[in-house]
Each structure stands twice: as structure tokens, then as C-alpha cells.
Coordinates of C-alpha atoms in Angstrom, one line a residue:
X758 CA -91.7 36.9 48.5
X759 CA -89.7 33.6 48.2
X760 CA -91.8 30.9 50.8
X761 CA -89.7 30.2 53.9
X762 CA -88.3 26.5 52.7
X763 CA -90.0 23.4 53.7
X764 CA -87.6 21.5 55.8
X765 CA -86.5 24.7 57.3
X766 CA -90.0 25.1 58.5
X767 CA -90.0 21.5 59.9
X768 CA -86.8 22.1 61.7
X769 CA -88.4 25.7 63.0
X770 CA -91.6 23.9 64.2
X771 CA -89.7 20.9 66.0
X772 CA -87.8 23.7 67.8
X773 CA -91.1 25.2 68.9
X774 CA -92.2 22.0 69.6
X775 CA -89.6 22.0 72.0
X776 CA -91.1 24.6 74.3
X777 CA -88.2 27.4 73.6
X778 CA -89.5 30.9 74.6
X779 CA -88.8 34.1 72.7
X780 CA -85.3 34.5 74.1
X781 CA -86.2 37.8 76.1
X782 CA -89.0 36.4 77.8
X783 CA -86.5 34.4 79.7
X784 CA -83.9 35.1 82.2
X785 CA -80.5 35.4 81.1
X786 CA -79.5 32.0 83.2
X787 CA -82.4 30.5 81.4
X788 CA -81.6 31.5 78.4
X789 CA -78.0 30.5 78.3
X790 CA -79.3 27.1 79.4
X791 CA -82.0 26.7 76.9
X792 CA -79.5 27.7 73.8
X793 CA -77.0 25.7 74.9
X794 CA -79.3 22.7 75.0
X795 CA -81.2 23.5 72.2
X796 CA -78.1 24.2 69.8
X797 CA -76.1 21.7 70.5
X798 CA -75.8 19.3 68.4
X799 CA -76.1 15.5 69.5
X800 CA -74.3 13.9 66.7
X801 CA -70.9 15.7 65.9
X802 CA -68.5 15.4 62.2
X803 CA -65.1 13.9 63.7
X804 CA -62.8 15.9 63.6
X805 CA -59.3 14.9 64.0
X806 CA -58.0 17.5 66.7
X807 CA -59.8 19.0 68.8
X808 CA -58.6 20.8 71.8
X809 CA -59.4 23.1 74.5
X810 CA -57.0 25.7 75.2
X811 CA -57.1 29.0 76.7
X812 CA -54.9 32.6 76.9
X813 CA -54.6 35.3 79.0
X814 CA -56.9 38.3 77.7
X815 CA -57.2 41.5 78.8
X816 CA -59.5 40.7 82.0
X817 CA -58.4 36.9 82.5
X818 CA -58.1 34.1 80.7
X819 CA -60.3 33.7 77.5
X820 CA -61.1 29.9 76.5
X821 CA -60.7 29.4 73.3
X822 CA -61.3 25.5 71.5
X823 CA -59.2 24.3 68.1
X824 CA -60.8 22.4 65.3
X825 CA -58.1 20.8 63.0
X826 CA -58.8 18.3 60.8
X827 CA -55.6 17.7 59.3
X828 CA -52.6 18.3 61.5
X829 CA -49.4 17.4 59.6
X830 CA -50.6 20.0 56.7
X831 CA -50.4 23.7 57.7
X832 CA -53.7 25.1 57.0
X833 CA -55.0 28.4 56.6
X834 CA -56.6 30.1 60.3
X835 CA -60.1 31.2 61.2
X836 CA -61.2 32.8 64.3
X837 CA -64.5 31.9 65.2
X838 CA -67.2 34.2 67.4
X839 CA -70.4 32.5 68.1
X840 CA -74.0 34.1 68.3
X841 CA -76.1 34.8 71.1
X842 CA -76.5 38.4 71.1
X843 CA -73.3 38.4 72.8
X844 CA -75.4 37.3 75.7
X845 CA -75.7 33.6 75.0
X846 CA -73.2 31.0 73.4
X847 CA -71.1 28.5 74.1
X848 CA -68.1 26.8 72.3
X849 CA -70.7 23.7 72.5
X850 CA -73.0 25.4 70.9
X851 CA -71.1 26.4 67.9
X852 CA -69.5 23.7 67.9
X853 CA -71.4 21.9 64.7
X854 CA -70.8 25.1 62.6
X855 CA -67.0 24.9 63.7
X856 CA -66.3 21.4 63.1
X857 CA -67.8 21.8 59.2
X858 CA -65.9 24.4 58.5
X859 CA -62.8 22.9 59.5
X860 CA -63.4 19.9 57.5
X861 CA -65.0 21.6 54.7
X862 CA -62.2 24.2 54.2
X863 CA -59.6 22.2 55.3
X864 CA -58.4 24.9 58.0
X865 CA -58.1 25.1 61.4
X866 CA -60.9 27.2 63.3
X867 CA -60.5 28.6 66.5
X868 CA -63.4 29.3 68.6
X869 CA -63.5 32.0 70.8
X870 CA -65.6 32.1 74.4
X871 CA -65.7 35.4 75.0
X872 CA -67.1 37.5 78.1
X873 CA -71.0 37.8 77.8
X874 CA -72.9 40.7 78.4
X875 CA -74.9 42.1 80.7
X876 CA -72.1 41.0 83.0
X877 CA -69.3 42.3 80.7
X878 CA -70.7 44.8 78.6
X879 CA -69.5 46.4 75.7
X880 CA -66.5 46.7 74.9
X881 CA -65.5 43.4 77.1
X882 CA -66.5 40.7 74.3
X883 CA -64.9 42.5 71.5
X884 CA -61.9 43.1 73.6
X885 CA -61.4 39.6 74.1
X886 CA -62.1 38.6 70.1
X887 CA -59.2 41.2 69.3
X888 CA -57.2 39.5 71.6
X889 CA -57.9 36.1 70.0
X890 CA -57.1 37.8 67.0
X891 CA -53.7 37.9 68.1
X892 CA -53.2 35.2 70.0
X893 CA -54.0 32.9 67.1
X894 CA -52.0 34.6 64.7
X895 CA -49.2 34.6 67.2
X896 CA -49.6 30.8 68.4
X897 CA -50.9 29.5 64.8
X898 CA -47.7 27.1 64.1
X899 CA -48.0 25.0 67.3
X900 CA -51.5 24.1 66.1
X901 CA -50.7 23.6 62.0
X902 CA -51.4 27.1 61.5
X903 CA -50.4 29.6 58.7
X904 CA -49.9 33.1 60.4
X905 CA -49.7 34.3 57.5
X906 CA -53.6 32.9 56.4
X907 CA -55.6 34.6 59.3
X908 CA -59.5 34.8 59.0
X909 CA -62.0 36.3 61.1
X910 CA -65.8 34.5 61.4
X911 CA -69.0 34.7 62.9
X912 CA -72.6 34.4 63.5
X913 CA -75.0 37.2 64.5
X914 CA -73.0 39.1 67.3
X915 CA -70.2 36.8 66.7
X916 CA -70.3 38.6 62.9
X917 CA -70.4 41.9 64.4
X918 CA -67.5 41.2 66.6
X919 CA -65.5 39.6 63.5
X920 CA -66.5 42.9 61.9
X921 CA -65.7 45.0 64.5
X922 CA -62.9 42.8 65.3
X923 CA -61.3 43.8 61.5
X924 CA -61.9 47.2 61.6
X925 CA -60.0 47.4 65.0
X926 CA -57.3 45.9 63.4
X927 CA -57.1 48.6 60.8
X928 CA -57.8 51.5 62.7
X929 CA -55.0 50.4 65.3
X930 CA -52.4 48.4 62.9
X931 CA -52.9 45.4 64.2
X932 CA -52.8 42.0 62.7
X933 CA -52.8 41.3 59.3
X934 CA -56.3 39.7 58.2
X935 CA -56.9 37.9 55.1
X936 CA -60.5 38.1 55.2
X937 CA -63.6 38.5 57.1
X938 CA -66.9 36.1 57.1
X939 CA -69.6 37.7 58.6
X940 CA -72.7 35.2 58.6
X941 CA -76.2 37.1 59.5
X942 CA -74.1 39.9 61.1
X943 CA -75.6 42.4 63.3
X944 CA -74.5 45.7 62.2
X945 CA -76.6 48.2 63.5
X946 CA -78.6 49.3 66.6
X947 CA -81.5 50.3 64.6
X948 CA -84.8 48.1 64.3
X949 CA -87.1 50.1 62.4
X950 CA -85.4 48.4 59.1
X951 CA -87.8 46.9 56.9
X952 CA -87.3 43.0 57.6
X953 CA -87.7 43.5 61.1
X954 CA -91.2 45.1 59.6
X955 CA -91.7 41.8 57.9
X956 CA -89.9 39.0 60.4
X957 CA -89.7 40.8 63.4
X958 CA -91.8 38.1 65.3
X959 CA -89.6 35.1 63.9
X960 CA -89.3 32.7 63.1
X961 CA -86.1 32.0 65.9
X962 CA -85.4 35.2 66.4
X963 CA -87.7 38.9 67.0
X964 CA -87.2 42.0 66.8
X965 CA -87.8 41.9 71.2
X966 CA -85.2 39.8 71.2
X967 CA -82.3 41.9 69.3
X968 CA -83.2 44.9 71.5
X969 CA -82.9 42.6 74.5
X970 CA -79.6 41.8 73.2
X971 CA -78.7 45.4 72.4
X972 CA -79.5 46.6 75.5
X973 CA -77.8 43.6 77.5
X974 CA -74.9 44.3 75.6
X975 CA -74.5 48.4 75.7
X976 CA -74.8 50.2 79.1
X977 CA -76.1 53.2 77.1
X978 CA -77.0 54.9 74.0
X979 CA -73.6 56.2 73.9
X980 CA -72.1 52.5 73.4
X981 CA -74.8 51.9 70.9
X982 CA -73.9 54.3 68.5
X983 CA -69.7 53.6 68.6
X984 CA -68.9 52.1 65.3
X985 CA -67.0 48.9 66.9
X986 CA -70.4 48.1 68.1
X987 CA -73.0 49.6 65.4
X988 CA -70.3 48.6 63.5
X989 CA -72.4 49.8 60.0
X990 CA -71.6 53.4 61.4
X991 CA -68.3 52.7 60.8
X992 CA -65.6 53.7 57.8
X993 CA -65.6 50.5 55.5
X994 CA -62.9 51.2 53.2
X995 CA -58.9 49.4 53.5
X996 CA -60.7 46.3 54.9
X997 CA -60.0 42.9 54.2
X998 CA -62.4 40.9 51.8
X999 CA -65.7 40.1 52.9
X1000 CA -68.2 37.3 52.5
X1001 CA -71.6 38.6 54.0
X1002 CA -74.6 35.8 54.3
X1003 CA -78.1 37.3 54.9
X1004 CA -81.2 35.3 55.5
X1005 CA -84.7 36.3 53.5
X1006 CA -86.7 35.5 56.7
X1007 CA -84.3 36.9 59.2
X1008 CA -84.7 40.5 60.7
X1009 CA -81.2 41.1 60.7
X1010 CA -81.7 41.1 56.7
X1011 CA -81.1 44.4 55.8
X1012 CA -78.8 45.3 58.2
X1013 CA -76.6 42.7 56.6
X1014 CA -77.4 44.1 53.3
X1015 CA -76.3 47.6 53.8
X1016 CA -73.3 46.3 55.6
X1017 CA -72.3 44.4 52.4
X1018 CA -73.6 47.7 50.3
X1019 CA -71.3 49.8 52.5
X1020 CA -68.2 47.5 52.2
X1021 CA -68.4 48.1 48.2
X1022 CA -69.0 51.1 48.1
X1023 CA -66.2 52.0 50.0
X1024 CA -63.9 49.9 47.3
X1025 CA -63.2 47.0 50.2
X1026 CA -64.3 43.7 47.7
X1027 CA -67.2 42.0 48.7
X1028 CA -69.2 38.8 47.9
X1029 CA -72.9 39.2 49.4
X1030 CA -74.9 35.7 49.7
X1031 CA -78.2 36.0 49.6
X1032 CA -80.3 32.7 50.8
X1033 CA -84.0 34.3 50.7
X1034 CA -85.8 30.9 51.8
X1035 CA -83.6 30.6 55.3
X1036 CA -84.1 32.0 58.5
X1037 CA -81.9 33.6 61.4
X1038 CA -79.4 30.7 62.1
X1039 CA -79.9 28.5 59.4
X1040 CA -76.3 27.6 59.2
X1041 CA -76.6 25.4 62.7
X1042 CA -79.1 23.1 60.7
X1043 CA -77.4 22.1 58.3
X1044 CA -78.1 18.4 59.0
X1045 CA -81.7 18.9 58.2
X1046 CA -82.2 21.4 55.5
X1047 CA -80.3 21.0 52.0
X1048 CA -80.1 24.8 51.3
X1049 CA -78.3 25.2 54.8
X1050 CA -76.3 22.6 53.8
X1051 CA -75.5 24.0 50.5
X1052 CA -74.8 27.4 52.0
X1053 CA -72.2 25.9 54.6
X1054 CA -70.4 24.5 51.5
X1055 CA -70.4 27.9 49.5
X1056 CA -68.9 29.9 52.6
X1057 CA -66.3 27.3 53.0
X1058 CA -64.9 27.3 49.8
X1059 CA -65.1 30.9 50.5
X1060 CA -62.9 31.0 53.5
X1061 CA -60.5 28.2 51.9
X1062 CA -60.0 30.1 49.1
X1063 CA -58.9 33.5 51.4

């Protein structure tokens, strides 16, 4: 097995260092305090607009923040889900990830703040990332948009909700998307994979903490097994390009691997990037570790060239 990469691990101890709990050990207030804190970041690219905005969704308004980095030049869109286990997440806290891709790929990235779970359970958060969907595509051109250049992103849940997100859009005819970046997706309900065998105590994220998540997120097994939220139980052909990033040390690893496996086998193109030194979130420290760094670059030429 590839060791887990040097400065990643100095970045994984300083977080420890920190005093952050497995995420289910805590409350969800706690948590959601403790990630937001934690995640987001103190120094920030500039980026030239940024804007808070919101719409109305299909239970109240959703906020939603605009990363643009050039305004006068049309630029392709992404919509952007964060992580958290569609429990946690903020737009703050994604907000390093969201402001690099904008001015790496030279588009504009929206970023969603959907309704957590348990509060709003399934389907609540992806209901509100479809609407995004649409929204954005709708209301690109008032922000130097391209409707016609529409994305969907995300990290961990916020992956499974892009994911879910796209095959919505195809099952229902919805918006037209010109690809999907799904970056450590969870796919699947199931935790008896082998990486969760192998990394299911960490490092930043255990295999405790995804069920957490799961069962924060579904009211019952019912939910759990619906393909919009086990989303690998879904149908994966007539979908739009994907880029999938798994993590060597993460125990969403081989959910993200059959998820890429799926897509090509069902004849939808895929690229699968395969970082086997990283860890569950490595994107977010990109300041610190090279390969992170690296990997940020490679899925933004990725989504600049959908």
C-alpha cells in the first residue's frame, strides 16, 4: 500500500491537534460548529466577484454564493454542493475549494446551501440542488454565465447530490448538463466495502461517522436504498461525462470506484482519478500538501475543458 503522504499527515495531525472529535461523537450543533471552524479557511484566493444571493426553492428560499473571477468574459457554469454528510457545511466552509476552481477554470461556481439533514431529511437537500440546477442555468447570463456550459460538483454528499442531481435531470428531462465532478462521492449505503475495512477509523473521516451521516440523512431503510440517494443503485447510462476523484486512504474509496466502474460500463464516458496517498477531503488542503494541490489543478482543467 502507497504510505499516506507526508504533509498530508502533518496537516491530519495538526487537525487532531486541534481537539476535533470523530464527527458522531458530537452533537449535530457541535458538529456544524466545529466544521465550520475547522474548515474554513483563514486566508482566502481573491476572487473578483463574489456574491451572495439566494432563490426561492421548493421549501423556501435556498442561499446560494457566486464565485466569478472574470466578469466581462462569459464563462462556463458549475454548481457546487459541499460535504458534510449532508449534515454539516457551509458556503464558508467550501468556500476555499470554490474560490480555486473559479480561478483555476476560469468559470463561475455557484455554491449551493442546501437544507441539512436530520432536520430535512432525504429528499430535502437533493431537492433543493435540483432546483439550483435550474436556477443557475436559468439566471447564468446576469452573472457572466453560459447556459449553455452547465456543470454539476461536489464533495462527499455534495458528490452524491451532483450525482443524484444528474441522474434526476435525465430521468425527468430536465436541464441540459455538460458534465458532472464528483470529488470522494458517497454513492452507496453499504459499509462493509473493503476500504472502510482498511480506513474505517480515519484518518478525518470513519466508518461511525458515514453511518451517522446515513442515518441523519434517511428516515429509513426505504430512503436508503432509492437510487437518488444510494445513487450507485442507480441506471448509469445517457449521463453526462464524469470526472470521479477517489482518495487511497479514504473509506469512501471503493464506493467511488464502482461508481466510476458503473458509469463505463454503462457507455456514459468517464475519467477516474485515483490519488492513493490522500485522504477523505484532501482537496480543502490544498494550501499545505502539493498532491492536493496538484489534484485541484487536474479537476480544473477538467471542468474547464467540459
Amino acid at each position: 500500500m502507497t504510505a499516506l503522504d507526508p504533509e498530508l499527515a502533518d496537516a491530519v495531525a495538526a487537525i487532531e491537534a486541534a481537539g476535533v472529535p470523530e464527527w458522531h461523537r458530537l452533537s449535530v450543533a457541535s458538529a456544524r460548529r466545529v466544521e465550520d471552524d475547522v474548515f474554513t479557511p483563514d486566508e482566502r484566493r481573491d476572487v473578483a466577484l463574489v456574491r451572495d444571493l439566494s432563490f426561492s426553492g421548493p421549501d423556501g428560499d435556498v442561499p446560494v454564493r457566486v464565485y466569478h473571477d472574470d466578469p466581462a468574459r462569459p464563462a462556463p457554469v458549475v454548481v457546487f454542493y459541499h460535504g458534510g454528510g449532508w449534515t454539516l457545511g457551509t458556503l464558508d466552509s467550501v468556500g476555499g475549494v470554490c474560490r480555486e476552481l473559479a480561478a483555476r477554470a476560469g468559470c463561475v461556481v455557484v455554491s449551493v446551501d442546501y437544507r441539512l439533514a436530520p432536520e430535512h431529511p432525504f429528499p430535502a437537500a437533493l431537492d433543493d440542488a435540483y432546483a439550483a440546477l435550474a436556477w443557475a442555468t436559468e439566471t447564468a447570463g446576469a452573472f457572466g454565465g453560459d447556459p449553455e456550459r452547465v456543470s454539476v460538483a461536489g464533495t462527499s454528499a455534495g458528490g452524491n447530490l451532483a450525482a443524484a442531481v444528474a441522474l434526476r435531470a435525465r430521468d425527468f428531462d430536465g436541464p441540459d448538463i455538460a458534465a458532472q465532478h464528483l470529488l470522494y462521492p458517497m454513492t452507496d449505503r453499504d459499509t462493509s466495502r473493503q476500504s472502510y475495512d482498511e480506513h474505517g477509523d480515519g484518518p478525518l473521516l470513519t466508518r461511525a461517522d458515514v453511518e451517522w451521516f446515513w442515518d441523519n440523512y434517511c428516515r429509513s431503510p426505504v430512503d436508503a436504498a432509492n437510487p437518488y440517494a444510494s445513487v450507485l443503485r442507480a441506471d448509469h447510462a445517457d449521463l453526462p461525462p464524469a470526472t470521479v476523484v477517489t482518495a487511497g486512504y479514504d473509506p469512501l474509496r471503493d464506493e467511488g470506484r464502482a461508481y466510476a466502474d458503473s458509469l463505463a460500463d454503462a457507455g456514459t464516458p468517464v475519467e477516474h482519478l485515483q490519488y492513493p496517498s490522500m485522504a477523505h477531503g484532501f482537496l480543502s488542503l490544498a494550501d499545505d500538501v502539493a498532491v492536493a494541490d496538484d489534484a485541484l489543478d487536474a479537476v480544473a482543467a477538467r471542468v474547464e475543458s467540459a
